[in-house]
């Protein structure tokens, strides 16, 4: 059965933002990306494409890891996604994403946050464009491009401030990611440069509080898209 478009958008958004992440004391990955059971986050998501802006909400929570799984933490969503993480000294890595009740994907480690949280630390993470779409001329029907881009992430600050619907957060971990790739996307566009730029703010003992993602191409008909995710409410009961 084909999922409704809004549901597919939520899943695509979560593929981005969950693959991802006032502070004091020793900086460790789980202080900024909690894996302990009992955390619950609700986010406001604003998705802007060439067709306009769509606003949605999403909930994410941490759950106890079943004894049958050799992982450090697990998160689930209202959309039925289950995300598995390991924290074995190299930082927090996402192992795999699977639908609740569905088959597991092949294990693949993707760094969410590195073990060394100091300004200048860099790592790489694969990404795929998700907001480059248009239903206007010359297509008249939905045309979306999904281009893989390798992003280079860097820790920019451990003292950033940011405002969200959930409140003001100081001394946050600010992470940026940038990458570009040449791609032949066809459909009147042909070969073009695709760029992705990401900014993420993580607050200690809270987690991801804001994310901004900009996608661009060199084609005027499909020039840009933007995704903003802000923390609305959270709890650690």
Short mmCIF file of N, CA and C in Angstrom, two decimals, residues 4-151:
data_model
loop_
_atom_site.label_atom_id
_atom_site.label_comp_id
_atom_site.label_asym_id
_atom_site.label_seq_id
_atom_site.Cartn_x
_atom_site.Cartn_y
_atom_site.Cartn_z
N UNK A 4 0.61 7.78 2.34
CA UNK A 4 0.24 9.15 2.00
C UNK A 4 1.49 10.02 1.90
N UNK A 5 1.43 11.07 1.08
CA UNK A 5 2.60 11.91 0.85
C UNK A 5 3.11 12.53 2.13
N UNK A 6 2.20 13.02 3.01
CA UNK A 6 2.63 13.65 4.26
C UNK A 6 3.40 12.66 5.11
N UNK A 7 2.94 11.39 5.14
CA UNK A 7 3.62 10.37 5.94
C UNK A 7 5.00 10.10 5.36
N UNK A 8 5.11 10.07 4.01
CA UNK A 8 6.40 9.86 3.38
C UNK A 8 7.35 11.00 3.69
N UNK A 9 6.81 12.23 3.73
CA UNK A 9 7.64 13.39 4.06
C UNK A 9 8.18 13.27 5.47
N UNK A 10 7.32 12.85 6.42
CA UNK A 10 7.78 12.70 7.81
C UNK A 10 8.91 11.68 7.90
N UNK A 11 8.78 10.57 7.18
CA UNK A 11 9.81 9.55 7.22
C UNK A 11 11.11 10.07 6.62
N UNK A 12 11.01 10.83 5.52
CA UNK A 12 12.21 11.39 4.90
C UNK A 12 12.89 12.38 5.83
N UNK A 13 12.08 13.20 6.49
CA UNK A 13 12.63 14.18 7.43
C UNK A 13 13.35 13.48 8.56
N UNK A 14 12.75 12.42 9.10
CA UNK A 14 13.37 11.74 10.22
C UNK A 14 14.65 11.03 9.81
N UNK A 15 14.70 10.58 8.47
CA UNK A 15 15.94 10.03 8.01
C UNK A 15 17.07 11.00 8.07
N UNK A 16 16.79 12.21 7.91
CA UNK A 16 17.78 13.27 7.99
C UNK A 16 18.12 13.57 9.43
N UNK A 17 17.09 14.02 10.19
CA UNK A 17 17.35 14.62 11.47
C UNK A 17 17.70 13.64 12.55
N UNK A 18 17.30 12.36 12.47
CA UNK A 18 17.63 11.39 13.49
C UNK A 18 18.95 10.69 13.19
N UNK A 19 19.35 10.80 11.91
CA UNK A 19 20.64 10.27 11.67
C UNK A 19 21.69 11.09 12.30
N UNK A 20 21.32 12.10 12.60
CA UNK A 20 22.09 13.03 13.28
C UNK A 20 22.30 12.65 14.72
N UNK A 21 22.31 15.66 15.96
CA UNK A 21 22.27 15.84 17.26
C UNK A 21 22.18 17.29 17.33
N UNK A 22 22.20 24.58 27.98
CA UNK A 22 23.15 24.93 29.03
C UNK A 22 24.03 23.76 29.34
N UNK A 23 25.38 23.78 29.07
CA UNK A 23 26.28 22.66 29.15
C UNK A 23 27.43 22.93 30.10
N UNK A 24 27.88 21.89 30.82
CA UNK A 24 29.01 22.06 31.72
C UNK A 24 29.66 20.72 31.94
N UNK A 25 30.88 20.72 32.48
CA UNK A 25 31.56 19.48 32.75
C UNK A 25 32.15 18.88 31.49
N UNK A 26 32.57 17.61 31.59
CA UNK A 26 33.20 16.92 30.47
C UNK A 26 32.21 16.71 29.34
N UNK A 27 32.61 17.06 28.14
CA UNK A 27 31.74 16.91 26.98
C UNK A 27 31.83 15.49 26.44
N UNK A 28 30.73 14.76 26.49
CA UNK A 28 30.65 13.42 25.92
C UNK A 28 29.45 13.37 24.99
N UNK A 29 29.49 12.51 23.97
CA UNK A 29 28.41 12.48 22.98
C UNK A 29 27.02 12.30 23.58
N UNK A 30 26.87 11.41 24.58
CA UNK A 30 25.53 11.15 25.11
C UNK A 30 25.00 12.31 25.96
N UNK A 31 25.83 13.27 26.29
CA UNK A 31 25.31 14.46 26.99
C UNK A 31 24.55 15.35 26.01
N UNK A 32 24.86 15.20 24.73
CA UNK A 32 24.20 16.01 23.70
C UNK A 32 23.24 15.20 22.83
N UNK A 33 23.38 13.89 22.86
CA UNK A 33 22.51 13.01 22.09
C UNK A 33 22.11 11.84 22.99
N UNK A 34 21.16 12.08 23.92
CA UNK A 34 20.81 11.07 24.93
C UNK A 34 20.29 9.77 24.31
N UNK A 35 20.73 8.66 24.88
CA UNK A 35 20.26 7.35 24.45
C UNK A 35 19.51 6.61 25.56
N UNK A 36 19.57 7.11 26.80
CA UNK A 36 18.90 6.45 27.92
C UNK A 36 17.39 6.44 27.70
N UNK A 37 16.70 5.37 28.09
CA UNK A 37 15.24 5.30 27.93
C UNK A 37 14.54 6.40 28.72
N UNK A 38 13.41 6.87 28.20
CA UNK A 38 12.59 7.83 28.93
C UNK A 38 12.57 9.23 28.37
N UNK A 39 13.42 9.51 27.40
CA UNK A 39 13.40 10.83 26.76
C UNK A 39 12.30 10.89 25.71
N UNK A 40 11.68 12.06 25.61
CA UNK A 40 10.62 12.27 24.62
C UNK A 40 10.75 13.68 24.06
N UNK A 41 10.77 13.78 22.72
CA UNK A 41 10.90 15.08 22.06
C UNK A 41 9.76 15.28 21.06
N UNK A 42 9.22 16.49 21.01
CA UNK A 42 8.28 16.85 19.95
C UNK A 42 8.88 18.03 19.18
N UNK A 43 8.84 17.92 17.86
CA UNK A 43 9.47 18.92 17.00
C UNK A 43 8.47 19.57 16.05
N UNK A 44 8.71 20.84 15.76
CA UNK A 44 8.03 21.54 14.68
C UNK A 44 8.95 21.50 13.46
N UNK A 45 8.41 21.10 12.34
CA UNK A 45 9.21 20.95 11.13
C UNK A 45 8.62 21.83 10.03
N UNK A 46 9.46 22.63 9.42
CA UNK A 46 9.05 23.49 8.30
C UNK A 46 9.84 23.06 7.07
N UNK A 47 9.12 22.57 6.09
CA UNK A 47 9.73 22.03 4.87
C UNK A 47 9.37 22.93 3.70
N UNK A 48 10.38 23.57 3.10
CA UNK A 48 10.16 24.51 2.01
C UNK A 48 10.76 23.98 0.72
N UNK A 49 9.93 23.89 -0.32
CA UNK A 49 10.38 23.47 -1.65
C UNK A 49 9.99 24.56 -2.65
N UNK A 50 10.21 24.30 -3.92
CA UNK A 50 9.80 25.25 -4.96
C UNK A 50 8.29 25.43 -4.99
N UNK A 51 7.55 24.52 -4.37
CA UNK A 51 6.09 24.58 -4.35
C UNK A 51 5.54 25.34 -3.15
N UNK A 52 6.39 25.73 -2.21
CA UNK A 52 5.91 26.44 -1.03
C UNK A 52 6.37 25.77 0.25
N UNK A 53 5.74 26.13 1.36
CA UNK A 53 6.15 25.66 2.68
C UNK A 53 5.09 24.76 3.30
N UNK A 54 5.54 23.66 3.85
CA UNK A 54 4.68 22.70 4.53
C UNK A 54 5.13 22.59 5.99
N UNK A 55 4.18 22.64 6.92
CA UNK A 55 4.50 22.56 8.34
C UNK A 55 3.92 21.28 8.93
N UNK A 56 4.75 20.53 9.59
CA UNK A 56 4.34 19.27 10.19
C UNK A 56 4.95 19.17 11.59
N UNK A 57 4.51 18.19 12.34
CA UNK A 57 5.05 17.92 13.67
C UNK A 57 5.46 16.45 13.75
N UNK A 58 6.43 16.19 14.60
CA UNK A 58 6.87 14.81 14.77
C UNK A 58 7.31 14.58 16.20
N UNK A 59 7.12 13.36 16.66
CA UNK A 59 7.52 12.96 18.01
C UNK A 59 8.54 11.83 17.92
N UNK A 60 9.52 11.89 18.82
CA UNK A 60 10.58 10.89 18.90
C UNK A 60 10.81 10.56 20.36
N UNK A 61 11.12 9.31 20.67
CA UNK A 61 11.40 8.97 22.06
C UNK A 61 12.42 7.84 22.13
N UNK A 62 13.11 7.76 23.28
CA UNK A 62 14.04 6.67 23.52
C UNK A 62 13.34 5.57 24.30
N UNK A 63 13.70 4.32 23.99
CA UNK A 63 13.08 3.17 24.64
C UNK A 63 14.17 2.21 25.12
N UNK A 64 13.78 1.31 26.00
CA UNK A 64 14.72 0.30 26.50
C UNK A 64 15.12 -0.63 25.35
N UNK A 65 16.39 -1.00 25.33
CA UNK A 65 16.90 -1.88 24.27
C UNK A 65 16.58 -3.33 24.63
N UNK A 66 15.95 -4.08 23.73
CA UNK A 66 15.69 -5.50 23.99
C UNK A 66 17.00 -6.26 24.20
N UNK A 67 16.95 -7.29 25.03
CA UNK A 67 18.14 -8.07 25.33
C UNK A 67 18.72 -8.74 24.09
N UNK A 68 17.91 -8.90 23.07
CA UNK A 68 18.36 -9.57 21.85
C UNK A 68 19.19 -8.67 20.95
N UNK A 69 19.25 -7.37 21.26
CA UNK A 69 19.99 -6.43 20.43
C UNK A 69 21.25 -5.96 21.13
N UNK A 70 22.37 -6.04 20.45
CA UNK A 70 23.65 -5.60 21.00
C UNK A 70 23.92 -4.16 20.57
N UNK A 71 23.15 -3.22 21.15
CA UNK A 71 23.30 -1.81 20.81
C UNK A 71 23.27 -0.99 22.09
N UNK A 72 23.63 0.29 21.99
CA UNK A 72 23.68 1.17 23.16
C UNK A 72 22.39 1.92 23.40
N UNK A 73 21.59 2.10 22.36
CA UNK A 73 20.35 2.86 22.52
C UNK A 73 19.43 2.66 21.34
N UNK A 74 18.15 2.98 21.58
CA UNK A 74 17.15 2.82 20.52
C UNK A 74 16.13 3.94 20.62
N UNK A 75 15.76 4.49 19.47
CA UNK A 75 14.73 5.52 19.39
C UNK A 75 13.62 5.05 18.46
N UNK A 76 12.40 5.49 18.79
CA UNK A 76 11.25 5.17 17.95
C UNK A 76 10.47 6.44 17.66
N UNK A 77 9.63 6.39 16.63
CA UNK A 77 8.82 7.54 16.23
C UNK A 77 7.38 7.12 16.03
N UNK A 78 6.50 8.13 15.99
CA UNK A 78 5.09 7.87 15.72
C UNK A 78 4.89 7.24 14.36
N UNK A 79 5.81 7.52 13.43
CA UNK A 79 5.69 6.98 12.09
C UNK A 79 6.13 5.53 11.99
N UNK A 80 6.58 4.93 13.09
CA UNK A 80 6.95 3.53 13.06
C UNK A 80 8.42 3.27 12.79
N UNK A 81 9.24 4.31 12.76
CA UNK A 81 10.66 4.10 12.57
C UNK A 81 11.33 3.67 13.87
N UNK A 82 12.32 2.82 13.73
CA UNK A 82 13.14 2.40 14.86
C UNK A 82 14.60 2.63 14.47
N UNK A 83 15.30 3.41 15.28
CA UNK A 83 16.69 3.74 14.99
C UNK A 83 17.58 3.19 16.08
N UNK A 84 18.63 2.47 15.68
CA UNK A 84 19.53 1.80 16.61
C UNK A 84 20.89 2.50 16.61
N UNK A 85 21.46 2.64 17.82
CA UNK A 85 22.72 3.37 17.96
C UNK A 85 23.71 2.57 18.80
N UNK A 86 24.99 2.78 18.50
CA UNK A 86 26.06 2.23 19.34
C UNK A 86 26.95 3.38 19.81
N UNK A 87 27.49 3.24 21.01
CA UNK A 87 28.45 4.19 21.56
C UNK A 87 29.55 3.37 22.19
N UNK A 88 30.56 3.03 21.38
CA UNK A 88 31.60 2.09 21.83
C UNK A 88 32.98 2.72 21.92
N UNK A 89 33.02 4.03 22.13
CA UNK A 89 34.30 4.70 22.27
C UNK A 89 34.70 5.52 21.07
N UNK A 90 34.08 5.26 19.93
CA UNK A 90 34.36 6.03 18.72
C UNK A 90 33.34 7.13 18.50
N UNK A 91 32.47 7.33 19.48
CA UNK A 91 31.37 8.27 19.32
C UNK A 91 30.06 7.54 19.14
N UNK A 92 28.99 8.29 18.92
CA UNK A 92 27.67 7.68 18.69
C UNK A 92 27.49 7.45 17.20
N UNK A 93 27.18 6.21 16.86
CA UNK A 93 26.95 5.85 15.47
C UNK A 93 25.58 5.20 15.31
N UNK A 94 24.91 5.56 14.23
CA UNK A 94 23.63 4.91 13.92
C UNK A 94 23.94 3.61 13.19
N UNK A 95 23.37 2.52 13.69
CA UNK A 95 23.63 1.22 13.10
C UNK A 95 22.73 0.95 11.90
N UNK A 96 21.44 1.18 12.07
CA UNK A 96 20.50 0.87 11.01
C UNK A 96 19.16 1.51 11.32
N UNK A 97 18.35 1.62 10.31
CA UNK A 97 16.99 2.12 10.45
C UNK A 97 16.05 1.04 9.96
N UNK A 98 14.97 0.79 10.69
CA UNK A 98 14.03 -0.23 10.26
C UNK A 98 12.61 0.18 10.62
N UNK A 99 11.68 -0.28 9.85
CA UNK A 99 10.28 -0.07 10.15
C UNK A 99 9.87 -1.04 11.25
N UNK A 100 9.06 -0.57 12.21
CA UNK A 100 8.57 -1.45 13.26
C UNK A 100 7.82 -2.61 12.64
N UNK A 101 8.24 -3.83 12.97
CA UNK A 101 7.59 -5.01 12.43
C UNK A 101 8.08 -5.39 11.05
N UNK A 102 8.98 -4.59 10.48
CA UNK A 102 9.46 -4.86 9.13
C UNK A 102 10.84 -5.48 9.16
N UNK A 103 11.37 -5.85 7.98
CA UNK A 103 12.69 -6.46 7.90
C UNK A 103 13.79 -5.47 8.24
N UNK A 104 14.87 -5.94 8.81
CA UNK A 104 15.99 -5.06 9.13
C UNK A 104 16.83 -4.80 7.89
N UNK A 105 17.37 -3.58 7.83
CA UNK A 105 18.30 -3.26 6.77
C UNK A 105 19.67 -3.80 7.13
N UNK A 106 20.54 -3.88 6.14
CA UNK A 106 21.90 -4.32 6.40
C UNK A 106 22.59 -3.31 7.31
N UNK A 107 23.34 -3.79 8.34
CA UNK A 107 24.00 -2.87 9.26
C UNK A 107 24.94 -1.91 8.53
N UNK A 108 24.89 -0.66 8.92
CA UNK A 108 25.76 0.36 8.35
C UNK A 108 26.00 1.42 9.42
N UNK A 109 27.24 1.65 9.76
CA UNK A 109 27.56 2.63 10.81
C UNK A 109 27.72 4.02 10.21
N UNK A 110 26.96 4.95 10.76
CA UNK A 110 27.02 6.34 10.33
C UNK A 110 27.23 7.19 11.58
N UNK A 111 28.30 7.98 11.61
CA UNK A 111 28.61 8.79 12.78
C UNK A 111 27.58 9.89 12.97
N UNK A 112 26.99 9.95 14.17
CA UNK A 112 26.09 11.03 14.55
C UNK A 112 26.89 12.12 15.24
N UNK A 113 27.63 11.75 16.29
CA UNK A 113 28.55 12.66 16.97
C UNK A 113 29.83 11.89 17.28
N UNK A 114 31.00 12.50 17.09
CA UNK A 114 32.26 11.81 17.36
C UNK A 114 32.57 11.76 18.85
N UNK A 115 33.54 10.95 19.22
CA UNK A 115 33.92 10.84 20.63
C UNK A 115 34.60 12.11 21.13
N UNK A 116 35.38 12.75 20.26
CA UNK A 116 36.11 13.96 20.64
C UNK A 116 35.29 15.18 20.30
N UNK A 117 34.72 15.81 21.32
CA UNK A 117 33.87 16.98 21.11
C UNK A 117 34.65 18.25 21.42
N UNK A 118 35.48 18.64 20.48
CA UNK A 118 36.23 19.89 20.58
C UNK A 118 36.09 20.63 19.26
N UNK A 119 36.20 21.95 19.32
CA UNK A 119 36.07 22.75 18.11
C UNK A 119 37.13 22.32 17.09
N UNK A 120 36.69 22.10 15.86
CA UNK A 120 37.59 21.69 14.79
C UNK A 120 37.52 20.22 14.45
N UNK A 121 36.93 19.39 15.33
CA UNK A 121 36.79 17.97 15.03
C UNK A 121 35.94 17.78 13.78
N UNK A 122 36.39 16.92 12.87
CA UNK A 122 35.69 16.71 11.61
C UNK A 122 35.39 15.23 11.39
N UNK A 123 34.34 14.96 10.65
CA UNK A 123 34.00 13.60 10.24
C UNK A 123 33.11 13.68 9.01
N UNK A 124 32.83 12.53 8.41
CA UNK A 124 32.01 12.50 7.20
C UNK A 124 30.73 11.71 7.44
N UNK A 125 29.70 12.09 6.71
CA UNK A 125 28.41 11.42 6.83
C UNK A 125 27.70 11.47 5.47
N UNK A 126 27.17 10.35 5.00
CA UNK A 126 26.44 10.36 3.73
C UNK A 126 25.07 11.01 3.89
N UNK A 127 24.61 11.67 2.84
CA UNK A 127 23.29 12.30 2.85
C UNK A 127 22.67 12.16 1.46
N UNK A 128 21.35 12.36 1.41
CA UNK A 128 20.61 12.34 0.14
C UNK A 128 19.67 13.53 0.14
N UNK A 129 19.58 14.26 -0.96
CA UNK A 129 18.69 15.41 -1.04
C UNK A 129 17.24 14.98 -0.85
N UNK A 130 16.45 15.83 -0.16
CA UNK A 130 15.06 15.48 0.13
C UNK A 130 14.08 16.62 -0.12
N UNK A 131 14.57 17.84 -0.34
CA UNK A 131 13.65 18.97 -0.50
C UNK A 131 13.82 19.67 -1.85
N UNK A 132 14.47 19.01 -2.79
CA UNK A 132 14.59 19.55 -4.14
C UNK A 132 13.48 18.96 -4.99
N UNK A 133 12.35 19.66 -5.04
CA UNK A 133 11.20 19.17 -5.79
C UNK A 133 10.37 20.34 -6.31
N UNK A 134 9.59 20.06 -7.37
CA UNK A 134 8.78 21.09 -8.01
C UNK A 134 7.67 20.42 -8.80
N UNK A 135 6.48 21.02 -8.77
CA UNK A 135 5.38 20.52 -9.61
C UNK A 135 5.01 21.53 -10.69
N UNK A 136 5.77 22.62 -10.78
CA UNK A 136 5.48 23.65 -11.77
C UNK A 136 6.05 23.30 -13.14
N UNK A 137 5.93 24.24 -14.11
CA UNK A 137 6.46 24.03 -15.45
C UNK A 137 7.97 23.77 -15.38
N UNK A 138 8.52 22.91 -16.24
CA UNK A 138 7.82 22.23 -17.34
C UNK A 138 7.21 20.89 -16.98
N UNK A 139 7.20 20.50 -15.69
CA UNK A 139 6.80 19.15 -15.34
C UNK A 139 5.30 18.99 -15.14
N UNK A 140 4.68 19.91 -14.38
CA UNK A 140 3.24 19.88 -14.06
C UNK A 140 2.88 18.76 -13.09
N UNK A 141 3.72 17.77 -12.92
CA UNK A 141 3.55 16.76 -11.89
C UNK A 141 4.80 16.78 -11.01
N UNK A 142 4.74 16.14 -9.86
CA UNK A 142 5.85 16.21 -8.91
C UNK A 142 7.14 15.66 -9.52
N UNK A 143 8.16 16.48 -9.50
CA UNK A 143 9.50 16.07 -9.92
C UNK A 143 10.44 16.31 -8.75
N UNK A 144 11.01 15.25 -8.23
CA UNK A 144 11.91 15.34 -7.08
C UNK A 144 13.23 14.66 -7.43
N UNK A 145 14.33 15.26 -7.03
CA UNK A 145 15.62 14.62 -7.26
C UNK A 145 16.19 14.16 -5.92
N UNK A 146 16.73 12.96 -5.92
CA UNK A 146 17.37 12.38 -4.74
C UNK A 146 18.81 12.08 -5.10
N UNK A 147 19.69 12.98 -4.72
CA UNK A 147 21.10 12.88 -5.09
C UNK A 147 21.94 12.59 -3.85
N UNK A 148 22.75 11.53 -3.87
CA UNK A 148 23.64 11.27 -2.73
C UNK A 148 24.79 12.27 -2.69
N UNK A 149 25.04 12.81 -1.50
CA UNK A 149 26.11 13.79 -1.31
C UNK A 149 26.86 13.44 -0.03
N UNK A 150 28.17 13.37 -0.10
CA UNK A 150 29.00 13.13 1.09
C UNK A 150 29.22 14.46 1.80
N UNK A 151 28.81 14.53 3.07
CA UNK A 151 28.95 15.76 3.84
C UNK A 151 30.16 15.69 4.76
#
